[in-house]
Coordinates of N, CA and C in Angstrom, one line a residue:
X1108 N 21.1 -38.9 20.5 CA 19.5 -38.8 20.7 C 19.8 -37.3 20.1
X1109 N 20.4 -36.3 20.4 CA 21.6 -35.1 19.3 C 21.3 -34.7 18.6
X1110 N 21.5 -36.7 17.8 CA 21.5 -36.9 16.3 C 21.3 -36.6 15.2
X1111 N 19.8 -37.1 16.9 CA 18.6 -37.1 16.2 C 18.1 -35.5 16.0
X1112 N 17.9 -34.9 17.0 CA 17.7 -33.6 16.8 C 18.2 -33.0 15.5
X1113 N 19.5 -32.6 15.7 CA 20.5 -32.0 14.3 C 19.5 -32.7 13.3
X1114 N 19.2 -34.0 13.0 CA 19.3 -34.9 11.7 C 17.2 -34.1 11.1
X1115 N 17.0 -33.9 12.1 CA 15.0 -33.7 11.8 C 15.4 -32.5 11.7
X1116 N 16.3 -31.0 12.2 CA 16.1 -29.8 12.2 C 16.8 -29.7 10.6
X1117 N 18.0 -30.9 10.4 CA 18.9 -30.6 8.4 C 17.3 -31.0 7.8
X1118 N 16.7 -31.8 7.9 CA 15.6 -32.1 7.5 C 14.7 -31.1 7.2
X1119 N 14.4 -30.8 8.2 CA 13.6 -29.2 8.5 C 13.8 -28.5 7.7
X1120 N 14.5 -28.2 7.5 CA 15.1 -26.7 7.4 C 15.9 -27.5 5.2
X1121 N 16.5 -28.1 5.3 CA 16.0 -28.8 3.8 C 14.7 -28.7 3.7
X1122 N 13.8 -28.8 3.7 CA 12.1 -28.9 3.4 C 11.7 -27.2 3.5
X1123 N 12.2 -26.7 4.2 CA 11.4 -25.1 4.1 C 12.3 -24.5 2.9
X1124 N 13.6 -25.0 2.6 CA 14.2 -24.6 1.4 C 13.5 -25.1 0.5
X1125 N 13.1 -26.1 -0.1 CA 12.8 -26.9 -1.1 C 11.2 -26.1 -1.5
X1126 N 10.8 -26.0 -0.7 CA 9.2 -25.3 -0.6 C 9.9 -23.7 -1.4
X1127 N 10.3 -23.1 -0.5 CA 10.6 -21.5 -1.0 C 11.6 -21.6 -2.3
X1128 N 11.7 -22.3 -2.1 CA 12.6 -21.7 -3.8 C 11.5 -22.7 -4.9
X1129 N 10.8 -23.3 -4.2 CA 9.8 -23.9 -5.7 C 8.3 -23.4 -5.9
X1130 N 8.0 -22.6 -4.3 CA 7.1 -21.3 -4.5 C 7.3 -20.1 -5.3
X1131 N 8.9 -19.6 -5.0 CA 9.3 -18.3 -5.9 C 9.7 -19.1 -7.2
X1132 N 9.7 -19.9 -7.8 CA 9.4 -20.4 -9.1 C 8.5 -20.3 -9.6
X1133 N 7.7 -20.4 -8.9 CA 5.7 -20.6 -9.9 C 5.1 -19.1 -10.2
X1134 N 6.0 -17.9 -9.9 CA 5.4 -16.3 -10.5 C 6.2 -16.6 -11.7
X1135 N 5.6 -15.3 -12.5 CA 6.7 -15.5 -14.1 C 7.3 -13.7 -13.8
X1136 N 7.6 -13.5 -13.1 CA 8.7 -12.9 -12.7 C 8.2 -10.9 -12.3
X1137 N 6.6 -11.5 -13.6 CA 6.9 -10.3 -14.6 C 6.0 -9.4 -13.5
X1138 N 5.8 -7.9 -12.6 CA 4.9 -8.0 -11.9 C 3.9 -7.3 -12.6
X1139 N 2.4 -7.3 -12.8 CA 1.4 -6.7 -13.2 C 1.0 -5.4 -13.6
X1140 N 1.4 -4.7 -15.0 CA 1.7 -3.2 -14.9 C 0.8 -1.9 -14.4
X1141 N 1.0 -0.9 -13.4 CA 0.3 -0.1 -13.5 C -0.8 -0.1 -14.4
X1142 N -2.3 1.2 -14.3 CA -2.9 1.4 -15.0 C -3.1 3.2 -14.0
X1143 N -2.2 4.2 -15.5 CA -1.4 5.3 -14.4 C -3.0 5.7 -14.0
X1144 N -3.5 5.9 -15.6 CA -5.3 6.6 -15.0 C -6.0 6.2 -13.9
X1145 N -6.1 4.4 -14.0 CA -6.7 3.8 -12.7 C -6.6 4.6 -11.5
X1146 N -5.2 4.6 -11.6 CA -4.0 4.8 -10.4 C -4.6 6.2 -9.4
X1147 N -4.4 7.0 -10.7 CA -5.1 8.7 -10.1 C -6.5 8.5 -9.7
X1148 N -8.1 7.9 -10.6 CA -8.4 7.5 -9.9 C -8.8 7.3 -8.8
X1149 N -8.1 6.1 -8.7 CA -8.5 5.6 -6.8 C -7.7 6.2 -5.5
X1150 N -7.1 7.1 -6.4 CA -6.2 7.9 -5.1 C -6.9 9.0 -4.9
X1151 N -7.6 9.6 -5.7 CA -8.7 10.6 -5.5 C -10.0 10.0 -5.1
X1152 N -10.3 9.2 -5.4 CA -12.1 8.5 -4.3 C -11.5 8.0 -2.9
X1153 N -10.6 7.8 -2.5 CA -9.4 7.4 -1.2 C -9.9 8.0 -0.9
X1154 N -8.7 9.7 -1.1 CA -8.6 11.0 -0.2 C -10.0 11.9 0.3
X1155 N -10.8 11.4 -1.3 CA -11.9 12.2 -0.9 C -12.8 11.7 0.1
X1156 N -12.3 10.1 0.3 CA -13.5 9.3 1.5 C -12.7 9.7 2.6
X1157 N -12.1 10.2 3.0 CA -11.0 10.4 3.9 C -11.5 12.2 3.9
X1158 N -11.3 12.8 3.6 CA -11.6 14.2 3.8 C -12.8 14.6 4.0
X1159 N -13.9 13.5 3.6 CA -15.3 13.6 3.9 C -15.5 13.1 5.1
X1160 N -15.0 12.6 6.1 CA -14.6 11.7 7.3 C -14.6 10.2 7.4
X1161 N -14.8 9.8 6.2 CA -15.1 8.0 6.1 C -14.1 7.1 6.8
X1162 N -14.2 5.8 6.5 CA -13.2 5.0 7.5 C -12.5 4.5 6.3
X1163 N -11.2 3.9 6.6 CA -10.1 3.6 5.9 C -10.7 1.9 5.1
X1164 N -11.0 1.5 6.4 CA -12.1 0.0 6.3 C -12.7 0.1 5.4
X1165 N -13.9 0.8 5.1 CA -14.8 0.7 4.4 C -14.9 1.0 2.4
X1166 N -13.7 0.8 2.3 CA -13.0 1.2 0.8 C -13.5 0.2 0.3
X1167 N -13.1 -1.5 0.7 CA -12.5 -2.5 0.0 C -14.4 -3.1 -0.7
X1168 N -15.5 -2.2 0.1 CA -16.9 -2.5 0.1 C -17.4 -1.2 -0.9
X1169 N -16.9 0.3 -1.1 CA -16.8 1.8 -1.6 C -17.4 1.1 -3.5
X1170 N -18.1 2.4 -4.0 CA -18.1 1.9 -5.4 C -16.9 1.5 -6.0
X1171 N -15.7 2.4 -5.9 CA -14.1 2.0 -6.8 C -13.5 1.0 -5.4
X1172 N -13.8 -0.4 -5.4 CA -13.3 -1.1 -4.4 C -11.5 -1.3 -4.5
X1173 N -11.0 -0.3 -2.7 CA -9.8 -0.7 -3.1 C -9.5 -1.2 -1.3
X1174 N -8.2 -1.6 -1.1 CA -7.3 -1.5 0.2 C -6.7 -0.4 0.1
X1175 N -6.6 -0.1 1.5 CA -6.2 1.2 1.4 C -5.2 1.0 3.2
X1176 N -4.8 1.4 3.2 CA -3.6 1.4 4.2 C -3.0 2.7 4.6
X1177 N -3.2 3.7 5.0 CA -2.4 5.1 6.1 C -2.7 4.9 7.6
X1178 N -1.9 4.6 8.0 CA -1.9 4.8 9.9 C -2.3 5.8 10.5
X1179 N -2.2 7.2 9.4 CA -2.5 8.4 10.1 C -4.3 8.7 10.4
X1180 N -4.6 7.6 9.0 CA -6.1 8.0 8.7 C -6.0 6.8 9.4
X1181 N -5.8 6.0 9.9 CA -6.2 4.4 10.3 C -6.5 5.0 12.6
X1182 N -5.6 6.3 12.3 CA -5.7 6.6 13.6 C -6.3 7.6 14.0
X1183 N -7.2 8.1 13.2 CA -8.2 9.2 13.3 C -8.1 10.2 12.9
X1184 N -6.7 11.0 12.2 CA -6.3 11.7 11.3 C -7.5 12.3 10.8
X1185 N -7.9 13.7 10.9 CA -8.9 14.4 10.2 C -7.7 15.1 8.8
X1186 N -8.9 14.7 8.0 CA -7.9 15.2 6.6 C -8.7 16.7 6.2
X1187 N -8.2 17.8 6.0 CA -8.7 19.0 6.0 C -9.5 19.0 4.4
X1188 N -8.2 18.7 3.8 CA -7.8 19.2 2.4 C -6.3 18.3 2.0
X1189 N -6.4 18.2 0.7 CA -5.4 17.6 -0.1 C -4.7 18.2 -1.1
X1190 N -3.6 17.6 -2.0 CA -3.4 18.5 -3.4 C -2.3 17.5 -3.8
X1191 N -2.5 16.6 -5.2 CA -2.0 15.6 -5.9 C -1.0 16.5 -6.5
X1192 N 0.9 16.5 -6.2 CA 1.4 17.0 -7.0 C 2.0 15.9 -8.3
X1193 N 2.4 16.4 -9.0 CA 2.1 16.0 -10.7 C 1.5 14.4 -10.7
X1194 N 2.2 13.9 -12.1 CA 0.7 12.6 -12.4 C 1.3 11.4 -12.1
X1195 N 2.4 10.9 -11.0 CA 3.3 10.3 -10.4 C 4.0 9.9 -11.2
X1196 N 4.6 8.6 -10.8 CA 6.0 7.9 -11.3 C 5.3 6.8 -11.6
X1197 N 5.6 5.8 -12.6 CA 5.5 4.0 -12.3 C 6.5 3.8 -11.7
X1198 N 6.4 2.9 -10.6 CA 7.7 2.5 -9.8 C 7.0 0.4 -10.2
X1199 N 7.9 -0.2 -10.3 CA 7.3 -1.3 -10.3 C 5.6 -1.8 -11.0
X1200 N 5.3 -2.2 -10.1 CA 3.3 -2.6 -10.3 C 3.1 -1.8 -9.9
X1201 N 3.4 -0.7 -9.4 CA 3.0 1.1 -8.3 C 2.4 2.5 -9.4
X1202 N 1.9 2.9 -9.2 CA 2.2 4.5 -9.4 C 2.8 5.6 -7.7
X1203 N 3.4 5.7 -8.0 CA 4.4 6.6 -7.2 C 3.4 7.7 -6.8
X1204 N 3.1 8.5 -6.1 CA 2.1 10.3 -6.0 C 3.0 10.5 -5.3
X1205 N 2.7 12.1 -4.9 CA 3.1 12.3 -4.2 C 1.9 13.1 -4.2
X1206 N 1.7 13.4 -2.6 CA -0.1 14.3 -2.3 C 0.7 15.4 -1.1
X1207 N 0.2 16.8 -0.8 CA 0.3 18.0 -0.2 C -0.7 17.5 1.3
X1208 N -1.0 16.9 1.9 CA -1.8 16.7 2.6 C -2.2 17.8 3.7
X1209 N -3.1 18.0 4.2 CA -4.0 19.3 5.0 C -4.5 18.4 6.0
X1210 N -3.9 18.3 7.7 CA -4.0 17.8 8.4 C -4.6 18.8 9.6
X1211 N -6.1 18.6 10.6 CA -6.8 19.5 11.7 C -5.4 19.0 12.5
X1212 N -5.0 20.3 13.2 CA -4.5 20.1 14.4 C -5.3 20.5 15.7
X1213 N -4.2 20.8 16.5 CA -4.9 21.2 18.0 C -4.3 22.6 17.5
X1214 N -5.3 23.7 17.3 CA -5.3 25.7 17.0 C -5.0 25.7 15.5
X1215 N -4.0 24.6 15.1 CA -4.6 25.1 13.7 C -4.0 24.0 12.8
X1216 N -4.1 24.2 11.2 CA -4.0 22.9 10.3 C -2.3 21.9 10.3
X1217 N -1.6 21.8 10.3 CA -0.8 21.3 9.7 C -0.3 20.6 8.6
X1218 N 0.5 20.9 7.2 CA 0.5 20.6 6.0 C 1.7 19.7 6.0
X1219 N 2.2 18.9 5.0 CA 2.8 17.7 5.1 C 2.4 16.8 4.0
X1220 N 4.2 16.5 3.0 CA 4.1 15.8 1.8 C 4.4 14.5 1.9
X1221 N 3.8 13.4 1.7 CA 3.5 12.4 2.1 C 3.9 11.4 0.2
X1222 N 4.3 10.5 0.3 CA 3.8 10.1 -1.0 C 3.1 8.6 -0.9
X1223 N 2.3 7.9 -2.0 CA 1.6 7.5 -1.7 C 1.8 5.6 -3.1
X1224 N 1.6 4.6 -2.8 CA 1.9 3.8 -4.1 C 0.5 3.5 -4.1
X1225 N 0.0 3.1 -5.8 CA -1.1 2.5 -6.1 C -1.2 1.6 -6.9
X1226 N -1.7 0.5 -6.5 CA -1.5 -0.3 -7.8 C -2.5 -0.3 -8.1
X1227 N -3.1 -1.1 -9.2 CA -4.3 -1.3 -9.8 C -4.6 -3.0 -10.3
X1228 N -3.4 -3.1 -10.3 CA -4.3 -5.2 -10.9 C -3.0 -6.2 -10.4
X1229 N -3.0 -7.2 -9.2 CA -4.4 -7.2 -9.8 C -6.0 -7.3 -9.2
X1230 N -5.7 -5.7 -7.6 CA -6.5 -5.5 -7.4 C -5.8 -4.1 -7.0
X1231 N -6.7 -3.1 -6.6 CA -6.4 -1.6 -6.5 C -6.3 -2.2 -5.2
X1232 N -4.6 -0.8 -5.1 CA -5.0 -0.9 -3.2 C -3.7 1.1 -3.2
X1233 N -3.8 1.2 -2.2 CA -3.3 2.4 -2.1 C -2.7 2.8 -1.0
X1234 N -1.7 2.5 -0.9 CA -0.7 2.3 0.6 C 0.1 3.5 1.0
X1235 N 0.0 4.4 1.6 CA 1.5 5.5 2.0 C 2.7 4.8 2.0
X1236 N 3.3 4.9 1.3 CA 5.2 5.1 1.5 C 5.2 5.4 2.5
X1237 N 6.0 4.7 3.6 CA 6.1 4.8 4.3 C 7.9 4.7 4.7
X1238 N 8.9 4.8 2.9 CA 9.6 4.2 2.9 C 10.6 5.8 2.0
X1239 N 9.4 6.6 1.7 CA 9.6 8.1 1.1 C 9.2 9.0 1.7
X1240 N 9.6 10.0 2.2 CA 8.8 11.0 2.9 C 8.8 12.3 1.9

């Protein structure tokens, strides 16, 4: 009985490894290059939408369809203003852009500088870079 359980686990492990290796081999290995101009337009569109009180979940159906992930925005933070700092730098298939956000706070506004990763292909995405502050 113990032998059968070990055999099944080994077989399942080998099968999982085979599937993982075959899936990894399917990609061309080259990421889609980012279109910096399109990425900057997408970021500005997302931030303008936030500033106007829009919901990040409505961005996939906006004039510039995209997926947006920003935990502060999603949790209800109010964007008073923003400043894009520079043109950004390509990072793999993303454009990493530094932005100074001014968020509404109790009594006074709070400023913070954050980074966004914007992808333009195969789909437009704007994600807050949690790894860089």
